PDB file of C-alpha atoms and ligand atoms in Angstrom:
ATOM      1  CA  MET A   1       0.000   0.000   0.000  1.00 37.00           C
ATOM      2  CA  HIS A   2       1.346   3.427  -0.921  1.00 41.00           C
ATOM      3  CA  SER A   3       0.384   6.617   0.794  1.00 36.00           C
ATOM      4  CA  THR A   4       0.415  10.301  -0.015  1.00 41.00           C
ATOM      5  CA  ASP A   5       1.872  13.050   2.104  1.00 40.00           C
ATOM      6  CA  GLY A   6      -1.002  14.473   4.165  1.00 37.00           C
ATOM      7  CA  ASN A   7       0.021  18.127   3.777  1.00 36.00           C
ATOM      8  CA  SER A   8       0.551  18.090   0.067  1.00 44.00           C
ATOM      9  CA  THR A   9      -2.795  16.450  -0.703  1.00 46.00           C
ATOM     10  CA  LYS A  10      -4.651  19.438   0.736  1.00 46.00           C
ATOM     11  CA  ASP A  11      -4.122  21.501  -2.404  1.00 59.00           C
ATOM     12  CA  ALA A  12      -4.441  18.586  -4.827  1.00 67.00           C
ATOM     13  CA  ARG A  13      -6.215  20.411  -7.609  1.00 73.00           C
ATOM     14  CA  GLN A  14      -5.552  20.540 -11.321  1.00 75.00           C
ATOM     15  CA  HIS A  15      -2.918  23.081 -12.278  1.00 82.00           C
ATOM     16  CA  TRP A  16      -1.265  23.693 -15.601  1.00 71.00           C
ATOM     17  CA  ASP A  17       2.160  23.902 -17.142  1.00 79.00           C
ATOM     18  CA  ALA A  18       1.743  25.963 -20.320  1.00 81.00           C
ATOM     19  CA  ALA A  19       4.732  24.330 -22.068  1.00 74.00           C
ATOM     20  CA  GLN A  20       3.481  20.803 -21.297  1.00 79.00           C
ATOM     21  CA  TYR A  21      -0.014  21.819 -22.446  1.00 73.00           C
ATOM     22  CA  ALA A  22       1.385  23.189 -25.705  1.00 74.00           C
ATOM     23  CA  THR A  23       2.872  19.736 -26.398  1.00 73.00           C
ATOM     24  CA  ASN A  24       0.033  17.490 -25.168  1.00 75.00           C
ATOM     25  CA  GLY A  25      -3.097  19.650 -25.269  1.00 76.00           C
ATOM     26  CA  ARG A  26      -2.937  21.543 -28.549  1.00 75.00           C
ATOM     27  CA  PHE A  27      -5.720  19.325 -29.948  1.00 77.00           C
ATOM     28  CA  VAL A  28      -8.185  20.939 -27.511  1.00 74.00           C
ATOM     29  CA  ALA A  29      -8.202  24.209 -29.471  1.00 72.00           C
ATOM     30  CA  GLU A  30      -7.684  22.504 -32.844  1.00 76.00           C
ATOM     31  CA  LEU A  31     -10.882  20.457 -32.407  1.00 76.00           C
ATOM     32  CA  ALA A  32     -13.052  23.434 -31.431  1.00 84.00           C
ATOM     33  CA  THR A  33     -14.111  24.482 -34.941  1.00 91.00           C
ATOM     34  CA  GLU A  34     -17.799  23.603 -34.460  1.00 95.00           C
ATOM     35  CA  VAL A  35     -18.272  25.521 -31.225  1.00 96.00           C
ATOM     36  CA  VAL A  36     -16.467  28.538 -32.700  1.00 95.00           C
ATOM     37  CA  THR A  37     -18.823  28.355 -35.686  1.00 94.00           C
ATOM     38  CA  LEU A  38     -21.820  28.105 -33.346  1.00 96.00           C
ATOM     39  CA  LEU A  39     -20.713  31.333 -31.632  1.00 96.00           C
ATOM     40  CA  LYS A  40     -20.678  33.308 -34.925  1.00 94.00           C
ATOM     41  CA  ALA A  41     -18.572  36.117 -33.468  1.00 93.00           C
ATOM     42  CA  LYS A  42     -19.260  39.401 -35.223  1.00 92.00           C
ATOM     43  CA  GLN A  43     -17.050  42.381 -35.907  1.00 94.00           C
ATOM     44  CA  GLY A  44     -17.051  44.783 -32.952  1.00 94.00           C
ATOM     45  CA  GLU A  45     -18.744  42.445 -30.487  1.00 97.00           C
ATOM     46  CA  ARG A  46     -17.329  42.189 -26.984  1.00 97.00           C
ATOM     47  CA  ILE A  47     -16.796  38.535 -26.044  1.00 98.00           C
ATOM     48  CA  LEU A  48     -15.607  36.787 -22.890  1.00 98.00           C
ATOM     49  CA  ASP A  49     -13.568  33.607 -23.458  1.00 97.00           C
ATOM     50  CA  LEU A  50     -14.146  31.780 -20.185  1.00 98.00           C
ATOM     51  CA  GLY A  51     -11.339  29.358 -19.278  1.00 97.00           C
ATOM     52  CA  CYS A  52      -9.204  30.733 -22.095  1.00 96.00           C
ATOM     53  CA  GLY A  53      -6.114  28.682 -21.169  1.00 94.00           C
ATOM     54  CA  ASP A  54      -3.132  29.695 -23.281  1.00 93.00           C
ATOM     55  CA  GLY A  55      -5.332  31.860 -25.498  1.00 95.00           C
ATOM     56  CA  ALA A  56      -5.149  29.840 -28.731  1.00 92.00           C
ATOM     57  CA  LEU A  57      -8.912  30.176 -29.296  1.00 93.00           C
ATOM     58  CA  THR A  58      -9.120  33.696 -27.855  1.00 95.00           C
ATOM     59  CA  GLU A  59      -6.701  34.720 -30.580  1.00 93.00           C
ATOM     60  CA  ALA A  60      -8.803  32.962 -33.238  1.00 92.00           C
ATOM     61  CA  LEU A  61     -11.976  34.749 -32.044  1.00 93.00           C
ATOM     62  CA  ARG A  62     -10.189  38.107 -32.113  1.00 93.00           C
ATOM     63  CA  ALA A  63      -9.131  37.434 -35.684  1.00 89.00           C
ATOM     64  CA  ASN A  64     -12.851  37.681 -36.599  1.00 82.00           C
ATOM     65  CA  GLY A  65     -12.830  41.324 -35.509  1.00 92.00           C
ATOM     66  CA  ALA A  66     -14.384  40.846 -32.074  1.00 95.00           C
ATOM     67  CA  GLU A  67     -12.981  42.449 -28.935  1.00 97.00           C
ATOM     68  CA  VAL A  68     -12.162  39.395 -26.805  1.00 97.00           C
ATOM     69  CA  VAL A  69     -11.259  39.156 -23.118  1.00 97.00           C
ATOM     70  CA  GLY A  70      -9.609  35.908 -21.991  1.00 97.00           C
ATOM     71  CA  CYS A  71     -10.349  34.808 -18.449  1.00 97.00           C
ATOM     72  CA  ASP A  72      -8.639  31.967 -16.573  1.00 96.00           C
ATOM     73  CA  ASN A  73      -7.635  30.969 -13.053  1.00 95.00           C
ATOM     74  CA  ASP A  74      -4.181  29.603 -13.867  1.00 93.00           C
ATOM     75  CA  SER A  75      -1.150  31.912 -13.863  1.00 93.00           C
ATOM     76  CA  SER A  76       0.976  29.772 -16.183  1.00 92.00           C
ATOM     77  CA  MET A  77      -1.763  29.629 -18.825  1.00 92.00           C
ATOM     78  CA  LEU A  78      -2.573  33.327 -18.477  1.00 95.00           C
ATOM     79  CA  ALA A  79       1.089  34.229 -18.985  1.00 94.00           C
ATOM     80  CA  ALA A  80       1.024  32.206 -22.233  1.00 94.00           C
ATOM     81  CA  ALA A  81      -2.186  34.023 -23.281  1.00 94.00           C
ATOM     82  CA  ALA A  82      -0.689  37.428 -22.428  1.00 93.00           C
ATOM     83  CA  ALA A  83       2.357  36.530 -24.571  1.00 93.00           C
ATOM     84  CA  ARG A  84      -0.069  36.447 -27.536  1.00 94.00           C
ATOM     85  CA  ASN A  85      -0.862  40.066 -26.749  1.00 95.00           C
ATOM     86  CA  LEU A  86      -4.367  39.248 -25.560  1.00 96.00           C
ATOM     87  CA  TYR A  87      -6.327  41.128 -22.940  1.00 95.00           C
ATOM     88  CA  THR A  88      -6.637  38.755 -19.959  1.00 97.00           C
ATOM     89  CA  VAL A  89      -8.313  38.689 -16.536  1.00 97.00           C
ATOM     90  CA  HIS A  90      -7.302  36.343 -13.718  1.00 97.00           C
ATOM     91  CA  ALA A  91     -10.511  35.055 -12.114  1.00 97.00           C
ATOM     92  CA  ASP A  92     -12.134  31.874 -10.861  1.00 97.00           C
ATOM     93  CA  MET A  93     -15.100  30.871 -13.023  1.00 97.00           C
ATOM     94  CA  THR A  94     -17.234  30.439  -9.889  1.00 97.00           C
ATOM     95  CA  SER A  95     -16.831  34.140  -8.978  1.00 98.00           C
ATOM     96  CA  LEU A  96     -16.708  36.160 -12.185  1.00 98.00           C
ATOM     97  CA  PRO A  97     -16.169  39.900 -11.633  1.00 98.00           C
ATOM     98  CA  PHE A  98     -18.013  41.227 -14.727  1.00 98.00           C
ATOM     99  CA  GLN A  99     -21.286  43.185 -14.889  1.00 98.00           C
ATOM    100  CA  GLN A 100     -23.400  43.293 -18.082  1.00 98.00           C
ATOM    101  CA  GLU A 101     -20.429  43.995 -20.328  1.00 98.00           C
ATOM    102  CA  PHE A 102     -20.353  41.197 -22.922  1.00 98.00           C
ATOM    103  CA  ASP A 103     -22.423  40.424 -26.011  1.00 98.00           C
ATOM    104  CA  ALA A 104     -21.445  36.780 -25.679  1.00 98.00           C
ATOM    105  CA  VAL A 105     -19.700  34.402 -23.286  1.00 98.00           C
ATOM    106  CA  PHE A 106     -17.781  31.614 -25.021  1.00 98.00           C
ATOM    107  CA  SER A 107     -16.186  28.595 -23.377  1.00 98.00           C
ATOM    108  CA  ASN A 108     -14.389  25.514 -24.676  1.00 96.00           C
ATOM    109  CA  ALA A 109     -13.328  22.540 -22.536  1.00 96.00           C
ATOM    110  CA  ALA A 110     -13.399  24.489 -19.278  1.00 96.00           C
ATOM    111  CA  LEU A 111     -16.838  24.324 -17.652  1.00 98.00           C
ATOM    112  CA  HIS A 112     -16.407  20.686 -16.585  1.00 97.00           C
ATOM    113  CA  TRP A 113     -13.579  21.582 -14.198  1.00 94.00           C
ATOM    114  CA  THR A 114     -15.981  22.544 -11.398  1.00 96.00           C
ATOM    115  CA  ARG A 115     -19.074  21.023  -9.800  1.00 95.00           C
ATOM    116  CA  ASN A 116     -20.314  24.417  -8.625  1.00 97.00           C
ATOM    117  CA  GLN A 117     -22.238  25.062 -11.836  1.00 97.00           C
ATOM    118  CA  THR A 118     -24.812  27.364 -10.283  1.00 98.00           C
ATOM    119  CA  ALA A 119     -22.086  29.827  -9.294  1.00 98.00           C
ATOM    120  CA  VAL A 120     -20.608  29.621 -12.808  1.00 98.00           C
ATOM    121  CA  LEU A 121     -23.950  30.159 -14.551  1.00 98.00           C
ATOM    122  CA  GLN A 122     -24.915  33.024 -12.260  1.00 98.00           C
ATOM    123  CA  GLY A 123     -21.563  34.712 -12.995  1.00 98.00           C
ATOM    124  CA  ILE A 124     -22.083  34.277 -16.751  1.00 98.00           C
ATOM    125  CA  ARG A 125     -25.582  35.692 -16.441  1.00 98.00           C
ATOM    126  CA  ARG A 126     -24.224  38.764 -14.610  1.00 98.00           C
ATOM    127  CA  SER A 127     -21.476  39.200 -17.221  1.00 98.00           C
ATOM    128  CA  LEU A 128     -23.855  39.315 -20.211  1.00 98.00           C
ATOM    129  CA  ARG A 129     -25.735  42.270 -21.610  1.00 97.00           C
ATOM    130  CA  PRO A 130     -29.525  41.762 -21.906  1.00 96.00           C
ATOM    131  CA  GLY A 131     -30.230  39.198 -24.649  1.00 95.00           C
ATOM    132  CA  GLY A 132     -26.561  38.145 -24.686  1.00 98.00           C
ATOM    133  CA  ARG A 133     -25.622  34.616 -25.756  1.00 98.00           C
ATOM    134  CA  PHE A 134     -23.726  31.832 -24.048  1.00 98.00           C
ATOM    135  CA  VAL A 135     -22.042  29.356 -26.394  1.00 98.00           C
ATOM    136  CA  ALA A 136     -19.960  26.515 -25.032  1.00 98.00           C
ATOM    137  CA  GLU A 137     -18.574  23.032 -25.353  1.00 98.00           C
ATOM    138  CA  MET A 138     -17.637  20.867 -22.382  1.00 98.00           C
ATOM    139  CA  GLY A 139     -17.358  17.221 -21.403  1.00 98.00           C
ATOM    140  CA  GLY A 140     -20.789  15.567 -21.279  1.00 98.00           C
ATOM    141  CA  LEU A 141     -22.253  12.398 -19.804  1.00 98.00           C
ATOM    142  CA  GLY A 142     -19.960   9.422 -20.514  1.00 98.00           C
ATOM    143  CA  ASN A 143     -16.924  11.636 -21.148  1.00 98.00           C
ATOM    144  CA  ILE A 144     -13.632   9.773 -20.624  1.00 98.00           C
ATOM    145  CA  ALA A 145     -15.630   6.968 -18.971  1.00 98.00           C
ATOM    146  CA  ALA A 146     -13.031   4.256 -19.526  1.00 98.00           C
ATOM    147  CA  ILE A 147     -10.210   6.536 -18.342  1.00 98.00           C
ATOM    148  CA  ARG A 148     -12.156   7.448 -15.198  1.00 98.00           C
ATOM    149  CA  VAL A 149     -12.921   3.848 -14.267  1.00 98.00           C
ATOM    150  CA  ALA A 150      -9.332   2.699 -14.835  1.00 98.00           C
ATOM    151  CA  LEU A 151      -7.874   5.614 -12.894  1.00 98.00           C
ATOM    152  CA  GLN A 152     -10.297   5.153 -10.010  1.00 98.00           C
ATOM    153  CA  ALA A 153      -9.163   1.528  -9.713  1.00 98.00           C
ATOM    154  CA  THR A 154      -5.411   2.151  -9.944  1.00 98.00           C
ATOM    155  CA  ALA A 155      -5.405   5.263  -7.725  1.00 98.00           C
ATOM    156  CA  ALA A 156      -7.293   3.369  -4.988  1.00 98.00           C
ATOM    157  CA  SER A 157      -4.245   1.191  -4.350  1.00 97.00           C
ATOM    158  CA  PHE A 158      -2.319   4.401  -3.564  1.00 97.00           C
ATOM    159  CA  GLY A 159      -5.036   5.535  -1.130  1.00 97.00           C
ATOM    160  CA  ILE A 160      -6.317   8.151  -3.612  1.00 98.00           C
ATOM    161  CA  ASP A 161      -9.940   8.764  -4.594  1.00 98.00           C
ATOM    162  CA  ALA A 162      -9.370   9.856  -8.201  1.00 98.00           C
ATOM    163  CA  GLU A 163     -12.975  10.930  -8.761  1.00 97.00           C
ATOM    164  CA  GLU A 164     -12.974  13.150  -5.702  1.00 96.00           C
ATOM    165  CA  ARG A 165      -9.640  14.735  -6.690  1.00 96.00           C
ATOM    166  CA  ALA A 166     -10.583  15.304 -10.330  1.00 95.00           C
ATOM    167  CA  ALA A 167     -13.936  16.831  -9.298  1.00 94.00           C
ATOM    168  CA  SER A 168     -15.163  16.776 -12.907  1.00 96.00           C
ATOM    169  CA  PHE A 169     -18.713  17.545 -14.001  1.00 98.00           C
ATOM    170  CA  PHE A 170     -19.986  15.802 -17.137  1.00 98.00           C
ATOM    171  CA  PRO A 171     -23.767  16.340 -17.412  1.00 98.00           C
ATOM    172  CA  SER A 172     -26.424  14.885 -19.710  1.00 98.00           C
ATOM    173  CA  VAL A 173     -28.364  17.060 -22.193  1.00 98.00           C
ATOM    174  CA  GLN A 174     -31.422  16.958 -19.952  1.00 98.00           C
ATOM    175  CA  SER A 175     -29.686  17.906 -16.715  1.00 98.00           C
ATOM    176  CA  TYR A 176     -27.668  20.765 -18.249  1.00 98.00           C
ATOM    177  CA  LEU A 177     -30.695  22.086 -20.098  1.00 98.00           C
ATOM    178  CA  GLU A 178     -32.548  22.231 -16.785  1.00 98.00           C
ATOM    179  CA  LEU A 179     -29.573  23.953 -15.110  1.00 98.00           C
ATOM    180  CA  LEU A 180     -29.373  26.557 -17.880  1.00 98.00           C
ATOM    181  CA  GLU A 181     -33.092  27.248 -17.690  1.00 98.00           C
ATOM    182  CA  ALA A 182     -33.039  27.448 -13.878  1.00 98.00           C
ATOM    183  CA  ASN A 183     -30.330  30.103 -14.183  1.00 98.00           C
ATOM    184  CA  GLY A 184     -32.181  32.362 -16.612  1.00 97.00           C
ATOM    185  CA  PHE A 185     -31.149  31.028 -20.039  1.00 98.00           C
ATOM    186  CA  LEU A 186     -33.241  30.030 -23.013  1.00 98.00           C
ATOM    187  CA  VAL A 187     -31.587  27.076 -24.755  1.00 98.00           C
ATOM    188  CA  GLU A 188     -31.519  27.363 -28.567  1.00 98.00           C
ATOM    189  CA  THR A 189     -29.538  24.212 -29.308  1.00 98.00           C
ATOM    190  CA  ILE A 190     -27.882  21.508 -27.211  1.00 98.00           C
ATOM    191  CA  ALA A 191     -26.411  18.115 -28.134  1.00 98.00           C
ATOM    192  CA  LEU A 192     -24.230  15.340 -26.759  1.00 98.00           C
ATOM    193  CA  LEU A 193     -21.564  14.266 -29.268  1.00 97.00           C
ATOM    194  CA  PRO A 194     -19.168  11.324 -28.900  1.00 97.00           C
ATOM    195  CA  ARG A 195     -15.771  12.433 -30.205  1.00 96.00           C
ATOM    196  CA  PRO A 196     -12.991   9.849 -29.885  1.00 96.00           C
ATOM    197  CA  THR A 197      -9.879  11.995 -29.779  1.00 96.00           C
ATOM    198  CA  ARG A 198      -6.436  10.956 -30.956  1.00 96.00           C
ATOM    199  CA  LEU A 199      -3.785  11.576 -28.314  1.00 95.00           C
ATOM    200  CA  PRO A 200      -0.545  12.706 -29.943  1.00 88.00           C
ATOM    201  CA  GLY A 201       1.577  11.862 -26.873  1.00 91.00           C
ATOM    202  CA  GLY A 202      -0.325   8.709 -25.927  1.00 97.00           C
ATOM    203  CA  MET A 203      -2.238   7.972 -22.725  1.00 98.00           C
ATOM    204  CA  SER A 204       0.727   8.411 -20.423  1.00 97.00           C
ATOM    205  CA  ASP A 205       1.246  12.069 -21.445  1.00 95.00           C
ATOM    206  CA  TRP A 206      -2.521  12.698 -21.273  1.00 96.00           C
ATOM    207  CA  LEU A 207      -2.666  11.443 -17.676  1.00 97.00           C
ATOM    208  CA  ARG A 208       0.365  13.508 -16.668  1.00 95.00           C
ATOM    209  CA  THR A 209      -1.076  16.655 -18.289  1.00 92.00           C
ATOM    210  CA  PHE A 210      -4.787  16.406 -17.456  1.00 93.00           C
ATOM    211  CA  ARG A 211      -4.856  14.386 -14.239  1.00 96.00           C
ATOM    212  CA  LYS A 212      -2.176  16.193 -12.228  1.00 94.00           C
ATOM    213  CA  ALA A 213      -4.503  16.454  -9.220  1.00 95.00           C
ATOM    214  CA  VAL A 214      -4.735  12.659  -8.995  1.00 97.00           C
ATOM    215  CA  LEU A 215      -0.939  12.233  -9.096  1.00 97.00           C
ATOM    216  CA  HIS A 216      -0.315  15.091  -6.693  1.00 95.00           C
ATOM    217  CA  GLY A 217       1.706  14.255  -3.557  1.00 96.00           C
ATOM    218  CA  LEU A 218       3.075  10.915  -4.841  1.00 97.00           C
ATOM    219  CA  SER A 219       6.801  10.336  -5.322  1.00 97.00           C
ATOM    220  CA  GLU A 220       7.964  10.329  -8.952  1.00 97.00           C
ATOM    221  CA  LYS A 221       8.365   6.539  -8.716  1.00 98.00           C
ATOM    222  CA  ASP A 222       4.776   6.044  -7.497  1.00 98.00           C
ATOM    223  CA  GLN A 223       3.447   8.485 -10.117  1.00 98.00           C
ATOM    224  CA  GLN A 224       5.170   6.440 -12.813  1.00 98.00           C
ATOM    225  CA  SER A 225       3.808   3.212 -11.393  1.00 98.00           C
ATOM    226  CA  LEU A 226       0.235   4.586 -11.201  1.00 98.00           C
ATOM    227  CA  VAL A 227       0.442   5.917 -14.764  1.00 98.00           C
ATOM    228  CA  ASP A 228       1.924   2.653 -16.097  1.00 98.00           C
ATOM    229  CA  ARG A 229      -0.779   0.518 -14.448  1.00 98.00           C
ATOM    230  CA  THR A 230      -3.536   2.777 -15.773  1.00 98.00           C
ATOM    231  CA  VAL A 231      -2.081   2.689 -19.272  1.00 98.00           C
ATOM    232  CA  ARG A 232      -1.931  -1.143 -19.168  1.00 98.00           C
ATOM    233  CA  LEU A 233      -5.568  -1.353 -18.014  1.00 98.00           C
ATOM    234  CA  LEU A 234      -6.719   1.007 -20.766  1.00 98.00           C
ATOM    235  CA  SER A 235      -4.761  -0.451 -23.646  1.00 98.00           C
ATOM    236  CA  PRO A 236      -7.389  -3.033 -24.757  1.00 98.00           C
ATOM    237  CA  ALA A 237     -10.139  -0.370 -24.780  1.00 98.00           C
ATOM    238  CA  LEU A 238      -8.436   2.759 -26.113  1.00 98.00           C
ATOM    239  CA  GLN A 239      -5.333   1.723 -28.052  1.00 98.00           C
ATOM    240  CA  ASP A 240      -5.688   1.006 -31.755  1.00 98.00           C
ATOM    241  CA  VAL A 241      -4.010  -1.972 -33.453  1.00 97.00           C
ATOM    242  CA  ASP A 242      -1.377   0.387 -34.860  1.00 97.00           C
ATOM    243  CA  GLY A 243      -0.522   1.612 -31.337  1.00 97.00           C
ATOM    244  CA  THR A 244      -2.387   4.954 -31.586  1.00 98.00           C
ATOM    245  CA  TRP A 245      -4.120   6.083 -28.387  1.00 98.00           C
ATOM    246  CA  TRP A 246      -7.621   7.550 -28.380  1.00 98.00           C
ATOM    247  CA  ALA A 247      -9.419   9.259 -25.508  1.00 97.00           C
ATOM    248  CA  ASP A 248     -13.140   8.479 -25.172  1.00 97.00           C
ATOM    249  CA  TYR A 249     -14.276  12.102 -25.223  1.00 97.00           C
ATOM    250  CA  VAL A 250     -17.982  13.006 -25.328  1.00 98.00           C
ATOM    251  CA  ARG A 251     -18.799  16.686 -25.917  1.00 98.00           C
ATOM    252  CA  LEU A 252     -21.819  18.630 -24.727  1.00 98.00           C
ATOM    253  CA  ARG A 253     -22.255  21.620 -27.059  1.00 98.00           C
ATOM    254  CA  PHE A 254     -24.913  24.312 -26.758  1.00 98.00           C
ATOM    255  CA  ARG A 255     -26.039  27.836 -27.537  1.00 98.00           C
ATOM    256  CA  ALA A 256     -28.281  29.658 -25.072  1.00 98.00           C
ATOM    257  CA  ARG A 257     -29.542  33.230 -24.599  1.00 98.00           C
ATOM    258  CA  LEU A 258     -30.344  35.302 -21.571  1.00 97.00           C
ATOM    259  CA  VAL A 259     -34.107  35.353 -21.178  1.00 91.00           C
ATOM    260  CA  PRO A 260     -35.116  38.969 -21.926  1.00 80.00           C
TER     261      PRO A 260
HETATM  262  C1  LIG B 301     -12.316  17.246 -21.548  1.00 72.42           C
HETATM  263  O1  LIG B 301     -11.996  18.164 -22.312  1.00 72.42           O
HETATM  264  O2  LIG B 301     -13.369  16.649 -21.660  1.00 72.42           O
HETATM  265  C2  LIG B 301     -11.391  16.853 -20.459  1.00 72.42           C
HETATM  266  C3  LIG B 301     -10.067  17.165 -20.548  1.00 72.42           C
HETATM  267  C4  LIG B 301      -9.225  16.778 -19.540  1.00 72.42           C
HETATM  268  C5  LIG B 301      -9.699  16.109 -18.448  1.00 72.42           C
HETATM  269  C6  LIG B 301     -11.027  15.821 -18.366  1.00 72.42           C
HETATM  270  C7  LIG B 301     -11.877  16.164 -19.388  1.00 72.42           C
END
């Protein structure tokens, strides 16, 4: 039985290394074409990119002529966004500081990082001008199901509850529709879309980039052992015959409007 250091597990939450993300997470922005199209950013509009990360999509939205503000809670990612000469705000998505100043709030692959969705949706509602739109894509029901089950099993032998540490939120169409409506939005379109996603660095790099909170507090040797065991468990389900790794992503994509 392995154990984690009691002090260091206290702040076991996901954090980012912009350089590592640039190597292993570039696909996140590259696969966002549909949600960007759904936003239909117009020249001169003021748009909030919530959970902007390193700003790859913020930059793409600005290229359409919109005035875009990138917002994130991670210093390393915000520094990478600022290096693209983007306007950025450091804030937690559960306590957004904006008041009726955006025509649209956009978000890609960020909303699922918290379970406090009411606080997020209330903050987005406050941030929008009357009639403003909220367009987003996030993990939906069944997202990374195989990865979650494997990680929960392997982390348990290190005394870690992977699900509790990851604290992800992957809702169904019905439950998110109800949440949006309960928080003052009119849903125009919403869909759950399976999207198996090729992992350029394989499963090991994905786990080390996107599941840092689960590995937090373990020695390097134990981290390697946990990752290796998880990769072995997942190989029959998510590794192709040619060796390529795929993540079992399922996207929830929607466009909603503030009820006038
Ligand atoms: C996602 O985009 O669905 C996701 C990414 C990393 C960890 C969990 C989910």
